[in-house]
XYZ file of C-alpha atoms in Angstrom:
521
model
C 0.000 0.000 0.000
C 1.093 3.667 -0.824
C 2.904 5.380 2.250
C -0.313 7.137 4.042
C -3.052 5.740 2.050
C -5.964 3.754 3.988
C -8.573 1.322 3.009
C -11.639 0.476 4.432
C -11.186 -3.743 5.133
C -13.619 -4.683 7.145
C -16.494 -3.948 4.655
C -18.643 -0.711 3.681
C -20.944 0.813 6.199
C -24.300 1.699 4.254
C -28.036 2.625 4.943
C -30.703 4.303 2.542
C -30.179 8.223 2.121
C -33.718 9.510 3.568
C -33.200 13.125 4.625
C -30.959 16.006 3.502
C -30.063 19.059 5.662
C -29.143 22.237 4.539
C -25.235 22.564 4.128
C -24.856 19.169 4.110
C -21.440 17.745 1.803
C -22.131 15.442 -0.903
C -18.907 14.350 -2.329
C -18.243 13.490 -5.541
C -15.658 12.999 -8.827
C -13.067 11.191 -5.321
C -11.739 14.916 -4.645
C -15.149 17.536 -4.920
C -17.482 18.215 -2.748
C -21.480 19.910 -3.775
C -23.454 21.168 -0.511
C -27.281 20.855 -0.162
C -29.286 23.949 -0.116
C -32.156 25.042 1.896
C -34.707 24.184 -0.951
C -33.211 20.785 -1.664
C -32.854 19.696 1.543
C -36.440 20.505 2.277
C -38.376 19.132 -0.770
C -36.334 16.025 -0.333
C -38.192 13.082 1.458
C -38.004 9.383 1.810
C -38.115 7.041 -1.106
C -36.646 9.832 -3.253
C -33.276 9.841 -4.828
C -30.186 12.397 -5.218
C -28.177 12.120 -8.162
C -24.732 14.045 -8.826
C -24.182 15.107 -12.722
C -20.183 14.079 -12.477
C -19.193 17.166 -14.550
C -20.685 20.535 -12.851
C -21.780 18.644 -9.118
C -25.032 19.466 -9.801
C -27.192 17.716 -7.163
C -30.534 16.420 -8.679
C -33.439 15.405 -7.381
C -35.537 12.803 -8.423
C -39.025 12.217 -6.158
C -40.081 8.689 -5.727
C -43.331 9.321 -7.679
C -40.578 10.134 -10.954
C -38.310 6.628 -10.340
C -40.981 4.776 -10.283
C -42.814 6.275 -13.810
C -38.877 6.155 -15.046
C -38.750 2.466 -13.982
C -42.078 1.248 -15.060
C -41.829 2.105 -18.445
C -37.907 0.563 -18.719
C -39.320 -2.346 -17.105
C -41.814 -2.946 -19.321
C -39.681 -2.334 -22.245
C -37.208 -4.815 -20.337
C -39.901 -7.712 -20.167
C -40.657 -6.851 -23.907
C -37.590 -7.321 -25.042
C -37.098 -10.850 -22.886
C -40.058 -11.882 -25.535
C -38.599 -10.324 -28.575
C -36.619 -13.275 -29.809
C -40.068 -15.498 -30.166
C -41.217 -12.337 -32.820
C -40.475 -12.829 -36.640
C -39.150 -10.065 -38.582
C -42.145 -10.398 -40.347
C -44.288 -9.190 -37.538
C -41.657 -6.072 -36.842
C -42.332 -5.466 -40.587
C -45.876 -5.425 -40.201
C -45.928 -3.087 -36.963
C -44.036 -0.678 -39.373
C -46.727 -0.534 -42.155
C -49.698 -0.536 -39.003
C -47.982 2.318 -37.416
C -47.865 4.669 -40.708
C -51.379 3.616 -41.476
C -52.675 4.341 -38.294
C -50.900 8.020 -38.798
C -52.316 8.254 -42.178
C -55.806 7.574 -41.105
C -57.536 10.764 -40.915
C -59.442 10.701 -37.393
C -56.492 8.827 -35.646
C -54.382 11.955 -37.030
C -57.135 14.692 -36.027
C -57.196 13.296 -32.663
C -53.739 13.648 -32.426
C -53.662 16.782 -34.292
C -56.362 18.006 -31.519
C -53.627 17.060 -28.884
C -50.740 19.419 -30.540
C -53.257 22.195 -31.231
C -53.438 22.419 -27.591
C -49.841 21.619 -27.110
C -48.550 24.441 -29.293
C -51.274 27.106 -27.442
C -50.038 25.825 -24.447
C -46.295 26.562 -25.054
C -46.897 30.395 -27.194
C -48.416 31.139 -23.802
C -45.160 30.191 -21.891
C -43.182 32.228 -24.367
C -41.620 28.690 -25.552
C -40.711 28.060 -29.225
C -42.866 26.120 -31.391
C -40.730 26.231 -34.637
C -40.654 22.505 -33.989
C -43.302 21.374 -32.218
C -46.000 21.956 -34.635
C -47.183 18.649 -35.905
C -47.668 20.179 -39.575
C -48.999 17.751 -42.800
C -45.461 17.593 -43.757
C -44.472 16.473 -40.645
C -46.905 13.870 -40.782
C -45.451 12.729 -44.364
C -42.635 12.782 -43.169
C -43.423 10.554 -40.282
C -45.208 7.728 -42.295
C -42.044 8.062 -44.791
C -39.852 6.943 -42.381
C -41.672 4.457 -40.363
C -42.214 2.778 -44.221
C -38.324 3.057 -44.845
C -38.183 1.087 -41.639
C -40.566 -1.627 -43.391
C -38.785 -2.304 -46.355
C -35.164 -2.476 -44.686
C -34.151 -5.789 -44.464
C -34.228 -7.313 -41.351
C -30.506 -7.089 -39.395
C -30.910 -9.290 -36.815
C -28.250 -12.788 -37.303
C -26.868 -10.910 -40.466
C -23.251 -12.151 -40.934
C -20.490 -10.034 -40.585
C -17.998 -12.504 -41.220
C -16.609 -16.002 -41.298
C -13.123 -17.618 -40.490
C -12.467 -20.760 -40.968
C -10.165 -23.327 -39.608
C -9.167 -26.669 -39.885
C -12.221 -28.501 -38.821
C -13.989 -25.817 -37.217
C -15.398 -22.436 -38.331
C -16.320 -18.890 -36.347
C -19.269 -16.986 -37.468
C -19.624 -13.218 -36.366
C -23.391 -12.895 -36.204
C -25.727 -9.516 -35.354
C -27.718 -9.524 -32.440
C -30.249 -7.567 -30.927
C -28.626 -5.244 -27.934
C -31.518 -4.760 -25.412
C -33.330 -1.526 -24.452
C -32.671 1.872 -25.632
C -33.712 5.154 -23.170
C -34.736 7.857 -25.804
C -34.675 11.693 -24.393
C -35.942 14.492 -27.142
C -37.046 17.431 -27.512
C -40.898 18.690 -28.579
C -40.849 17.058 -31.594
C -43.675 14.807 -32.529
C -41.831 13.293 -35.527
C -38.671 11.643 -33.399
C -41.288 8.874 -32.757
C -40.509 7.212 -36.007
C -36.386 7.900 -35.801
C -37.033 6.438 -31.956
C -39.094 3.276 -33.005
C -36.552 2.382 -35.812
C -34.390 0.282 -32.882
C -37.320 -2.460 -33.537
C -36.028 -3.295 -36.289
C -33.031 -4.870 -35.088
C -35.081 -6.541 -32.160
C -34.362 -4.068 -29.985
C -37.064 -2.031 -27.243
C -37.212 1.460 -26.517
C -38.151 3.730 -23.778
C -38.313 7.207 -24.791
C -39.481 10.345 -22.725
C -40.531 13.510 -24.843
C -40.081 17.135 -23.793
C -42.839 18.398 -21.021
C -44.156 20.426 -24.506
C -45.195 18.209 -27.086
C -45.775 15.747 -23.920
C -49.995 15.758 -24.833
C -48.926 14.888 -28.583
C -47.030 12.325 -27.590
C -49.700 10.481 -25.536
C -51.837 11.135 -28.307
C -49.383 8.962 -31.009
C -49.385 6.528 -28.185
C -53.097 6.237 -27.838
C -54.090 6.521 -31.264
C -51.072 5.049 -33.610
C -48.514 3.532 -31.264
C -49.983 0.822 -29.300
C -52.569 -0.274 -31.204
C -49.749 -0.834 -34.014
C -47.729 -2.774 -31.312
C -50.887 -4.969 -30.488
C -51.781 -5.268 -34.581
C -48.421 -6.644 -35.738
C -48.392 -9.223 -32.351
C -45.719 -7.221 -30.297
C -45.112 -7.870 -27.174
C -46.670 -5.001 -24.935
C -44.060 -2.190 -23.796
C -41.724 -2.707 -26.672
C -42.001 1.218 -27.032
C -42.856 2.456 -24.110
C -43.289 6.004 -23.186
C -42.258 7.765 -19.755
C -45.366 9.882 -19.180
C -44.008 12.644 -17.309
C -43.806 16.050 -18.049
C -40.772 16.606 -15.493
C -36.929 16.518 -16.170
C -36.662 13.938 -12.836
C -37.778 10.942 -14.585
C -35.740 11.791 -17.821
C -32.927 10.996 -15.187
C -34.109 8.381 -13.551
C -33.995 6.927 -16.795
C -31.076 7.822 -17.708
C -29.527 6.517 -14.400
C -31.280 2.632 -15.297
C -28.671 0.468 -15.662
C -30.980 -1.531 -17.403
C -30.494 0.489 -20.867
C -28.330 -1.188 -23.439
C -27.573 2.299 -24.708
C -29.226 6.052 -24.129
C -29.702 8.479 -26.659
C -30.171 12.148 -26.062
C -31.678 14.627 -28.411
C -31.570 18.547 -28.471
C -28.513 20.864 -27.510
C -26.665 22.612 -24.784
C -25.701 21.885 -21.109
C -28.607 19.765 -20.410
C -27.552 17.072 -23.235
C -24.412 16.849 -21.929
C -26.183 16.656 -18.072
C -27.638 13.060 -19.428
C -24.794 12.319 -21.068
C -22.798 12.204 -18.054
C -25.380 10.852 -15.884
C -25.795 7.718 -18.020
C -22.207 6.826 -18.235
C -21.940 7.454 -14.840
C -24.064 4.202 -14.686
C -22.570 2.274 -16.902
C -24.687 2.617 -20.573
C -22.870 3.662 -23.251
C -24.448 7.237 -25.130
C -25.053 8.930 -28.029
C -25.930 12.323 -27.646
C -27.423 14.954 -30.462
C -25.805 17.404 -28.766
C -25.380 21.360 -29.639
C -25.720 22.272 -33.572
C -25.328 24.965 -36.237
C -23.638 24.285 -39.143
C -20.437 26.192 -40.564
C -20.062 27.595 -44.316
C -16.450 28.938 -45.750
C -15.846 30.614 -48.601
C -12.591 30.577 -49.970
C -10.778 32.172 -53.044
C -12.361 29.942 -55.682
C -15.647 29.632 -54.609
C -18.407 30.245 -57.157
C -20.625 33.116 -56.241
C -23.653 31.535 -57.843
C -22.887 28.164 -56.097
C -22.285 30.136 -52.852
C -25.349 32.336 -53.090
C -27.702 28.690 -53.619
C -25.514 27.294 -50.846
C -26.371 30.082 -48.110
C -30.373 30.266 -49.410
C -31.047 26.699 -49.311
C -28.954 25.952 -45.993
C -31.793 28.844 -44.576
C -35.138 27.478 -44.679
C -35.760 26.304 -41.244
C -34.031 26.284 -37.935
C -32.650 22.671 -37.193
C -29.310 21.511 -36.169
C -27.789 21.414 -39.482
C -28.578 24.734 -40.032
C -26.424 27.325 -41.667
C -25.122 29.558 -38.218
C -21.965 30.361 -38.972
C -19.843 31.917 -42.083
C -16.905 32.898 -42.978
C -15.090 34.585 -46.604
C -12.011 34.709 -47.128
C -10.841 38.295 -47.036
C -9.379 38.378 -51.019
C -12.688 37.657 -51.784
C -15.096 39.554 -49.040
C -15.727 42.639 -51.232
C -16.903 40.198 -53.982
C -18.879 37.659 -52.064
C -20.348 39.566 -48.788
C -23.193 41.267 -50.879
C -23.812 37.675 -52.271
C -23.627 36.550 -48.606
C -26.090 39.630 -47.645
C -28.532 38.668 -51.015
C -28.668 34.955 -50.022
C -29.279 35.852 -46.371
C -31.965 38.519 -47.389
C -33.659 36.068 -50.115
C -34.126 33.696 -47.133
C -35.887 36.669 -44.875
C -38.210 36.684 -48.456
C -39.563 33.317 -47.083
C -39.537 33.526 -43.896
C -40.134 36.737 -41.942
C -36.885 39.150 -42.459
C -33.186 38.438 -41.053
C -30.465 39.107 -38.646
C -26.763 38.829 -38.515
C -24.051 39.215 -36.368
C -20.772 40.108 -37.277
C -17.373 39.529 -36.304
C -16.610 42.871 -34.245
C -13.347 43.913 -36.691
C -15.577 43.205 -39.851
C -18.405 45.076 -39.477
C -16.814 48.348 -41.414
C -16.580 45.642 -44.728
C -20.915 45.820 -44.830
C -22.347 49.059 -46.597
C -23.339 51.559 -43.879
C -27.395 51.282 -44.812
C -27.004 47.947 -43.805
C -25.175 48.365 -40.675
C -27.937 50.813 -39.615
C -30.780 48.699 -41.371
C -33.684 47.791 -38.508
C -36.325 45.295 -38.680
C -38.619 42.681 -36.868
C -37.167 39.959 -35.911
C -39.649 37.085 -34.434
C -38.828 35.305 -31.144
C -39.818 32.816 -29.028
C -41.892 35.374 -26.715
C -43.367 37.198 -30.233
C -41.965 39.542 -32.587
C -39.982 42.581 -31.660
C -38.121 45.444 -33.252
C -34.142 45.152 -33.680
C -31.260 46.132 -35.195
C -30.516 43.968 -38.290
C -26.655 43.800 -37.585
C -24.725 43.504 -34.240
C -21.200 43.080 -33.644
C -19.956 39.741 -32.236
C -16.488 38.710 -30.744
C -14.698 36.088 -31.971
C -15.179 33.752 -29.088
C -19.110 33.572 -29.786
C -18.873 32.648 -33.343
C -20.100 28.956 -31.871
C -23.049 30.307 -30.260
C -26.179 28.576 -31.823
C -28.540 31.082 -33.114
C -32.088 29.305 -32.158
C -34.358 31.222 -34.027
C -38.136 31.010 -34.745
C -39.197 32.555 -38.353
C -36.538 35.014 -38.768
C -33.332 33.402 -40.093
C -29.974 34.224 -37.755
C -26.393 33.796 -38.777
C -22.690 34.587 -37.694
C -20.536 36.376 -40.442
C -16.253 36.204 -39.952
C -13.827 37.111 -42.611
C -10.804 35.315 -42.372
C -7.041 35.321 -44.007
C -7.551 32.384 -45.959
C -10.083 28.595 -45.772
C -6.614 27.367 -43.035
C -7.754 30.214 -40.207
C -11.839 29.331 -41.140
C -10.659 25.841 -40.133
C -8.869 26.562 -36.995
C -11.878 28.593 -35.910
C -14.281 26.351 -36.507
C -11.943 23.963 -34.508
C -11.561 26.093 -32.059
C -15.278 27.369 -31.584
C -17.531 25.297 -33.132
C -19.330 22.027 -31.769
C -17.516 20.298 -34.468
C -20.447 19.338 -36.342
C -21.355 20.291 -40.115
C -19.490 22.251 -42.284
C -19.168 23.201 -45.490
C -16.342 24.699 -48.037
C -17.709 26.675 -51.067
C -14.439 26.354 -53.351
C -13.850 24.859 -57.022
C -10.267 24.010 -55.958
C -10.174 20.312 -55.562
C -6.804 20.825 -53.391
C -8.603 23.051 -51.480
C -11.048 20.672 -50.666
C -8.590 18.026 -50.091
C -6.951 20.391 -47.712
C -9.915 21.441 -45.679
C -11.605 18.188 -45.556
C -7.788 17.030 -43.936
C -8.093 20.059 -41.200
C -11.739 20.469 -40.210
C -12.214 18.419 -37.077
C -15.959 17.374 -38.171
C -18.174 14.051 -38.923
C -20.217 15.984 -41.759
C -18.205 17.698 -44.498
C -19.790 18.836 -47.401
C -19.148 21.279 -50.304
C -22.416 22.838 -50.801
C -25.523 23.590 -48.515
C -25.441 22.276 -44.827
C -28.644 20.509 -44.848
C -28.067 17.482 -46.412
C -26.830 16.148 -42.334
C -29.978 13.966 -42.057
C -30.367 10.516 -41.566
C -33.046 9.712 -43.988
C -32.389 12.489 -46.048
C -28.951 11.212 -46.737
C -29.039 7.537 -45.973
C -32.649 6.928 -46.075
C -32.424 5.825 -42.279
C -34.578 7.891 -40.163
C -31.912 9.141 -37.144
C -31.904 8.087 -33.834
C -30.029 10.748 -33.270
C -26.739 12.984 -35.240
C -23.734 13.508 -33.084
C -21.065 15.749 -32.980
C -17.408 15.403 -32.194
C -17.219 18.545 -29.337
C -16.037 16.027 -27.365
C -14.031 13.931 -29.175
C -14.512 11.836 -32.174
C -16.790 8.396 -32.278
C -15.444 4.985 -31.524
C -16.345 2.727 -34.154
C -18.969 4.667 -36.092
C -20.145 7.396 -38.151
C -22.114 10.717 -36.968
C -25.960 9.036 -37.530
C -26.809 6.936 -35.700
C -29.897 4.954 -37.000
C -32.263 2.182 -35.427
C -30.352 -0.351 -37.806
C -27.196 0.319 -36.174
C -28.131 -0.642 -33.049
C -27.113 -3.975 -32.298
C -24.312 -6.227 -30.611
C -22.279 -9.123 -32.585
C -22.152 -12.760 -31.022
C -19.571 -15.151 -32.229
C -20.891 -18.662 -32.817
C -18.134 -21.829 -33.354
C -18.738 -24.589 -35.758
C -17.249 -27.823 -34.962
C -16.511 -30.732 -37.695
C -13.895 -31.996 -36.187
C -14.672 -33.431 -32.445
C -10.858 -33.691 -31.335
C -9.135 -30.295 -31.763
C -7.083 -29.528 -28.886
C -5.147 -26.385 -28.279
C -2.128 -28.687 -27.474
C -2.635 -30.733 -30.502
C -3.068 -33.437 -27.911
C -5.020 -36.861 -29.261
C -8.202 -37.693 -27.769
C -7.577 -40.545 -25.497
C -9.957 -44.036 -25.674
C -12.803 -44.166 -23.669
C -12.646 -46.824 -20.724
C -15.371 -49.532 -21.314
């Protein structure tokens, strides 16, 4: 033992955590300590549970009424998935086509509908964003598209992924179903066909939606999910929804060591809070973590090319969204008014712009621009504001989250090498793009840019059944490092373990090469 360490040898003293006080040390990480506040320590009772997010200390409380919704509805999906080896692929084909034609039926859809009407009036009244929450007709296509992409893929469970052979024996590497999947998203009514795709593999799923679209999602439930499930012969709970409107059971959840894997949808600190509470437990994650795409310009770029790649990258606000670009400076007095035109033509169908400009560039726009003023509509409603605002460096990353009113970043840089760095530097490392005929400039840039999507026209192509035709579980970024194993979409068919299986024609190998002795008798 190391000169003054201790150990504890005669065995752990523990009881069951039943009341906080105020002040009280909760340690954490083996060196930090979080303290209980006043408010904590008095809404916490019995039966609850405290959970410590291992990167900030934040101390999180879960009320027993929230574990047990959280562990219902992973138990159930649990149990399901004990019974998912008896269930053909046929019958996870047919839950596929029941699901999209319960969606396409048109009082199962007004019902549900009904249930986002109220959801969206509901959330405009909190001063919440709807952009995404609004369970439109094309959403709806959209939905019954992708649940019917998941019908006709073949089936992946047993596929082979390879064979050796041996002298009198073979190895088969053989797909396999992985277990249960805990699904976090945000209010969007359409991640129920992305979150259903891990059937296909033989898989379950939990998923909990955000407290916003949570009536829409009991709707789909009620109306199209379960009756689907009970159609096509599925065992009950293989999708299984955690019907609570409050962040608690999201990590209870998350903190189920019964997951084979958690994916977490939407952006910012609270992605990363799930993150790090499921691998704090032990399941491996996949998080669709903060977006906003990146655009560069260089000194070849094509300022038709460019101009289409800004408009079309600005039709909606998702994650692969155009946020941030940058033109070289040889070329800024050349390509910012195409830059300003696409950005403006995008306003056209939408509801005007905004930009923000790196702080030493703003002299390079014309000076009506610079003083130009518009609306600009916002989560809360729209308001009056200045078109342009200065930005520092540092924030070129920030993710503009706007409603109708398309929002972008604007740098000029030395050359396509410094775009790189800063998008290294200050991006999530996501999706980016380099406008440039040069093919050694591409090479180049494709070799520097720390990203799992690069692309040389508009950003939005970063979609799993847009680009793949594989509705997304989720897309991930490489802010904190890059992905073992995989690629950036991550899709229901990809989730799955591999089992190796021996084949034996020849009874007497022996490591050794030792004969096989006689039997006595």
């Amino acid at each position: 033992m190391t000169k003054g360490a201790t150990s504890q040898t005669t065995g752990p003293a523990t009881g069951r955590l039943e009341a906080l006080q105020p002040g009280q040390p909760i340690v954490y990480g083996g060196d930090r300590v979080a303290y209980v506040g006043p408010e904590l320590a008095a809404a916490f009772k019995a039966g609850d549970r405290l959970l410590v997010a291992p990167d900030s200390g934040a101390l999180l409380h879960v009320p027993a009424a929230e574990q047990a919704i959280a562990e219902r509805a992973v138990g159930r999906a649990r149990e399901a998935f004990a019974r998912m080896g008896q269930v053909s692929d046929a019958a996870i084909t047919a839950f596929f086509e029941a699901f999209a034609a319960n969606l396409e039926d048109d009082a199962r859809w007004g019902a549900i509908a009904q249930a986002n009407a109220a959801d969206v009036e509901k959330a405009k009244a909190r001063g919440r964003s709807t952009t995404r929450l609004i369970a439109s007709d094309a959403m709806r296509r959209d939905m019954i598209a992708g649940l019917r992409a998941w019908r006709d893929a073949p089936p992946s469970r047993g596929r082979l992924v390879e064979r050796v052979e041996h002298p009198g024996w073979s190895v088969e590497q053989v797909t396999a179903p992985l277990g249960v999947t805990g699904f976090i998203f945000e209010g969007r009514p359409n991640v129920f066909a992305d979150a259903t795709g891990v059937l296909r593999a033989g898989n379950t799923v939990v998923f909990r939606i955000g407290s916003d679209a949570l009536g829409t999602a009991r709707a789909i439930v009620r109306e199209a999910l379960d009756p689907a499930i009970a159609t096509a012969g599925l065992p009950a709970g293989a999708a299984a929804l955690v019907d609570s409107a409050a962040h608690a059971a999201g990590w209870a959840m998350f903190a189920d060591a019964r997951l084979a894997l958690a994916v977490a949808r939407g952006s910012g600190p609270a992605v990363a809070q799930l993150g790090a509470i499921a691998r704090q437990a032990g399941i491996p994650v996949s998080l669709h973590g903060t977006g906003g795409a990146w655009m560069v310009a260089d000194e070849s770029a094509d300022a038709d090319r460019f101009f289409a790649a800004v408009y079309h990258s600005l039709d909606r606000k998702v994650c692969n969204t155009l946020n941030t670009c940058c033109i070289v400076a040889s070329r800024a007095e050349a390509l910012i008014p195409v830059f300003l035109d696409a950005l403006a033509k995008a306003g056209e169908r939408r509801r005007g712009w905004k930009l923000h400009v790196a702080e030493a560039d703003l002299s390079r726009l014309p000076a009506a621009v610079r003083a130009a003023r518009g609306e600009v509509v916002r989560a809360e409603g729209p308001r009056e504001e200045p078109r342009v605002e200065p930005l520092a460096d540092d924030q070129l990353g920030h993710e503009w989250e706007w409603e109708e009113t398309p929002e972008a970043s604007l740098k000029i840089v030395a050359d396509a090498a410094e775009a790189a760095a800063l998008f290294n530097r200050y991006s999530p490392r996501f999706d980016v793009s380099l406008i440039a005929e040069d093919a050694g400039a591409q090479a180049r840039f494709y070799e520097a840019v720390d990203a799992p999507f690069v692309g040389d026209g508009f950003t939005r192509w970063v979609d799993g059944q847009y680009a793949l035709n594989r509705p997304e579980l989720g897309l991930s970024n490489w802010e904190h490092g890059r992905l073992f194993a995989r690629g950036g979409v991550l899709a229901g068919d990809g989730v799955f373990t591999v089992r190796a299986r021996v084949r034996q024609t020849d009874p007497h190998l022996d490591r050794a090469g030792a004969p096989t002795p006689g039997r006595d008798g």
